Each structure stands twice: as structure tokens, then as C-alpha cells.
CSV table of C-alpha atoms in Angstrom, one decimal:
chain,number,residue,atom,x,y,z
Z,1,MET,CA,165.2,120.5,76.5
Z,2,ARG,CA,164.2,117.9,79.1
Z,3,PRO,CA,161.7,120.3,80.9
Z,4,ILE,CA,160.0,121.0,77.6
Z,5,ALA,CA,159.6,117.3,76.9
Z,6,HIS,CA,158.1,116.9,80.4
Z,7,VAL,CA,155.7,119.7,79.8
Z,8,CYS,CA,154.7,118.3,76.4
Z,9,ALA,CA,154.1,114.9,77.9
Z,10,MET,CA,152.0,116.3,80.7
Z,11,ALA,CA,149.9,118.3,78.2
Z,12,PHE,CA,149.4,115.3,76.0
Z,13,ALA,CA,148.4,113.2,79.0
Z,14,SER,CA,145.9,115.9,80.0
Z,15,ILE,CA,144.4,115.9,76.6
Z,16,LEU,CA,144.0,112.2,76.6
Z,17,LEU,CA,142.5,112.2,80.1
Z,18,HIS,CA,140.0,114.9,79.3
Z,19,GLY,CA,139.2,113.5,75.9
Z,20,SER,CA,138.4,110.1,77.3
Z,21,ALA,CA,136.3,111.7,80.1
Z,22,PHE,CA,134.3,113.5,77.4
Z,23,ALA,CA,133.9,110.3,75.4
Z,24,VAL,CA,132.5,108.5,78.5
Z,25,ASP,CA,130.1,111.3,79.0
Z,26,SER,CA,129.0,111.5,75.4
Z,27,ASP,CA,128.2,107.8,75.4
Z,28,ARG,CA,125.5,108.5,77.9
Z,29,VAL,CA,123.8,111.1,75.7
Z,30,ASP,CA,122.9,110.0,72.2
Z,31,PHE,CA,122.3,113.2,70.3
Z,32,SER,CA,121.2,111.3,67.2
Z,33,LYS,CA,118.0,110.1,68.9
Z,34,PRO,CA,115.2,112.7,69.3
Z,35,LYS,CA,114.2,113.3,72.9
Z,36,SER,CA,110.6,113.5,73.8
Z,37,PRO,CA,109.3,116.7,75.4
Z,38,GLY,CA,107.5,114.3,77.9
Z,39,LEU,CA,110.9,113.2,79.1
Z,40,GLU,CA,111.9,116.6,80.4
Z,41,ALA,CA,108.4,117.2,81.9
Z,42,GLY,CA,108.7,113.7,83.5
Z,43,ARG,CA,112.1,114.6,85.0
Z,44,LYS,CA,110.8,117.8,86.5
Z,45,ALA,CA,107.8,115.9,88.0
Z,46,VAL,CA,110.2,113.3,89.5
Z,47,GLU,CA,112.4,116.0,90.9
Z,48,ALA,CA,109.2,117.5,92.5
Z,49,GLN,CA,108.3,114.0,93.8
Z,50,ASP,CA,105.0,114.1,91.9
Z,51,PHE,CA,105.3,110.5,90.7
Z,52,LYS,CA,101.7,110.3,89.4
Z,53,ALA,CA,102.3,113.3,87.1
Z,54,ALA,CA,105.7,111.8,86.1
Z,55,LEU,CA,103.9,108.6,85.0
Z,56,GLY,CA,101.7,110.6,82.7
Z,57,HIS,CA,104.5,112.5,81.1
Z,58,LEU,CA,106.8,109.5,80.9
Z,59,THR,CA,104.2,107.2,79.5
Z,60,GLN,CA,103.6,109.7,76.7
Z,61,ALA,CA,107.4,109.9,76.2
Z,62,ALA,CA,107.6,106.1,75.9
Z,63,LYS,CA,105.1,106.2,73.1
Z,64,GLU,CA,107.1,108.9,71.3
Z,65,THR,CA,110.5,107.4,71.9
Z,66,PRO,CA,110.1,103.8,72.9
Z,67,GLU,CA,113.8,103.0,72.5
Z,68,ASP,CA,114.9,105.6,75.1
Z,69,ALA,CA,116.4,103.9,78.1
Z,70,ASP,CA,116.2,107.1,80.2
Z,71,VAL,CA,112.4,107.2,79.8
Z,72,HIS,CA,112.1,103.6,80.9
Z,73,ASN,CA,114.4,104.1,83.8
Z,74,LEU,CA,112.4,107.1,85.1
Z,75,LEU,CA,109.2,105.1,84.5
Z,76,GLY,CA,110.6,102.4,86.7
Z,77,TYR,CA,111.6,104.8,89.3
Z,78,SER,CA,108.2,106.5,89.4
Z,79,TYR,CA,106.4,103.2,89.6
Z,80,ARG,CA,108.7,102.0,92.4
Z,81,LYS,CA,108.1,105.2,94.4
Z,82,LEU,CA,104.3,104.6,94.0
Z,83,GLY,CA,104.7,101.1,95.3
Z,84,GLN,CA,104.0,99.4,92.0
Z,85,LEU,CA,107.0,97.1,92.0
Z,86,GLY,CA,106.0,94.8,89.1
Z,87,PRO,CA,105.8,97.6,86.5
Z,88,ALA,CA,109.0,99.2,88.0
Z,89,MET,CA,110.9,96.0,87.4
Z,90,GLU,CA,109.6,95.7,83.8
Z,91,HIS,CA,110.8,99.2,83.0
Z,92,TYR,CA,114.2,98.9,84.7
Z,93,ARG,CA,114.8,95.6,82.8
Z,94,LEU,CA,113.7,97.3,79.5
Z,95,ALA,CA,116.1,100.2,80.2
Z,96,LEU,CA,119.0,97.8,80.7
Z,97,LYS,CA,118.0,95.8,77.6
Z,98,LEU,CA,118.1,99.0,75.6
Z,99,GLU,CA,121.3,100.3,77.3
Z,100,PRO,CA,123.1,97.6,79.2
Z,101,ASN,CA,125.5,100.0,81.0
Z,102,HIS,CA,122.7,102.5,82.1
Z,103,ARG,CA,124.1,103.5,85.5
Z,104,GLY,CA,120.8,104.9,86.8
Z,105,ALA,CA,118.9,101.7,85.9
Z,106,HIS,CA,121.5,99.5,87.6
Z,107,GLU,CA,121.3,101.6,90.7
Z,108,TYR,CA,117.5,101.7,90.9
Z,109,ILE,CA,116.9,98.1,90.0
Z,110,GLY,CA,119.5,97.3,92.8
Z,111,GLU,CA,117.4,99.3,95.2
Z,112,LEU,CA,114.3,97.5,94.1
Z,113,TYR,CA,116.0,94.2,94.7
Z,114,LEU,CA,116.7,95.4,98.2
Z,115,GLU,CA,113.0,96.3,98.7
Z,116,LEU,CA,112.2,92.7,97.6
Z,117,GLY,CA,114.8,91.3,100.1
Z,118,GLN,CA,117.0,90.0,97.2
Z,119,LEU,CA,120.5,91.0,98.5
Z,120,ASP,CA,122.3,88.8,96.0
Z,121,ASN,CA,120.6,90.4,93.0
Z,122,ALA,CA,121.3,93.9,94.4
Z,123,GLU,CA,125.0,93.0,94.8
Z,124,LYS,CA,125.1,91.8,91.2
Z,125,GLN,CA,123.8,95.3,90.2
Z,126,LEU,CA,126.6,96.8,92.3
Z,127,GLN,CA,129.2,94.7,90.4
Z,128,ALA,CA,127.7,95.8,87.1
Z,129,LEU,CA,127.9,99.4,88.2
Z,130,TYR,CA,131.5,99.0,89.2
Z,131,LYS,CA,132.2,98.0,85.6
Z,132,ALA,CA,129.9,100.6,84.1
Z,133,CYS,CA,131.3,103.6,86.0
Z,134,PRO,CA,134.1,105.5,84.1
Z,135,TRP,CA,136.7,105.0,86.9
Z,136,LEU,CA,135.7,101.5,88.2
Z,137,GLY,CA,133.2,102.3,90.9
Z,138,ARG,CA,133.8,106.0,91.1
Z,139,CYS,CA,130.4,107.3,90.2
Z,140,GLU,CA,127.4,108.5,92.2
Z,141,GLU,CA,125.2,105.6,91.3
Z,142,TYR,CA,127.8,103.1,92.6
Z,143,GLU,CA,128.2,104.9,95.8
Z,144,ASP,CA,124.5,105.3,96.4
Z,145,LEU,CA,123.8,101.6,95.8
Z,146,LYS,CA,126.8,100.6,97.9
Z,147,GLU,CA,125.4,102.7,100.8
Z,148,ALA,CA,121.9,101.3,100.4
Z,149,ILE,CA,123.3,97.7,100.5
Z,150,ALA,CA,125.3,98.6,103.7
Z,151,LYS,CA,122.2,99.9,105.3
Z,152,PHE,CA,120.2,96.8,104.3
Z,153,LYS,CA,122.9,94.6,105.8
Z,154,ALA,CA,123.0,96.6,109.0
Z,155,LYS,CA,119.2,96.3,109.4
Z,156,ARG,CA,119.3,92.6,108.8
Z,157,GLY,CA,122.0,92.2,111.5
């Protein structure tokens, strides 16, 4: 009887673990909000590092779905990669206003703060990511920003 109880407890724990992981994931994707076709085209342009084309697609997407934090995050990223730091900051801030735990926006605005020499602000974004990641700091965005901060500090000496 005892081994059966152990197996049942393990199965229940597994269901809880996987169920909560799915819940965390499903929080990132809001299926109730329509996605703009421009968002997908913008993502593809970003992946191809064609940031000018990405701006065109994502600007259209922002008109169609102005409350989409992903659109504003990618707009910020594209502007930053084109050296337009003011508009990049505006879009990152808007993404975080729309979705305060948007991991991508926290990472990218942190990287922008490093470009501006604002280590303290970058570290604040790292702290926010630590809390936003499903397993307290165990997500790609946290690791990427942590590495960028370490490189920044090493260059500074």
C-alpha cells in the first residue's frame, strides 16, 4: 500500500508542476487578443536583422493592435538596433506599462540602459526579471541581461 501512495503522490506532484508551468506559459500569450499580421512579419524581419523593414511591419501592427506589448517590445528593439535610442526607450516603457512582467522588454530596456551607461537602471531590470521569471531567475532573458551586465562591468574595470 505504501508504494502505491508514493506513486500517487509523485503523479500528483508532476501534474501540479506541469500544470503550473503551462499556466506561466499561457500568461505570456493572450489568445483573447487578436494578433496583427504585421507582428509576425515584423518578427521575421527582426530575425533577418532587417530592422528598417521590421519598423514598417511593426508600426502597422501597432496601429492595428496598440495594446500589444510584444509589438512595442519589438519596435523598441528595432529602433535600438538602428541607433534610435529615444524611440526605443519609449516603446520599451510602453510595453512594460501594458505588461509589467514582459520578460523581453525588461531584458532589452536593461541592455539599452547599459548602452546609455546607466548600470544602476540595468540592474533594476535584472531584479525585475528575477521576479518575472517562472523559477526566480531561471529564464533566458535573465541570463542574457546578467551576462551583458557582467561584460559591461568587465569593460569598465
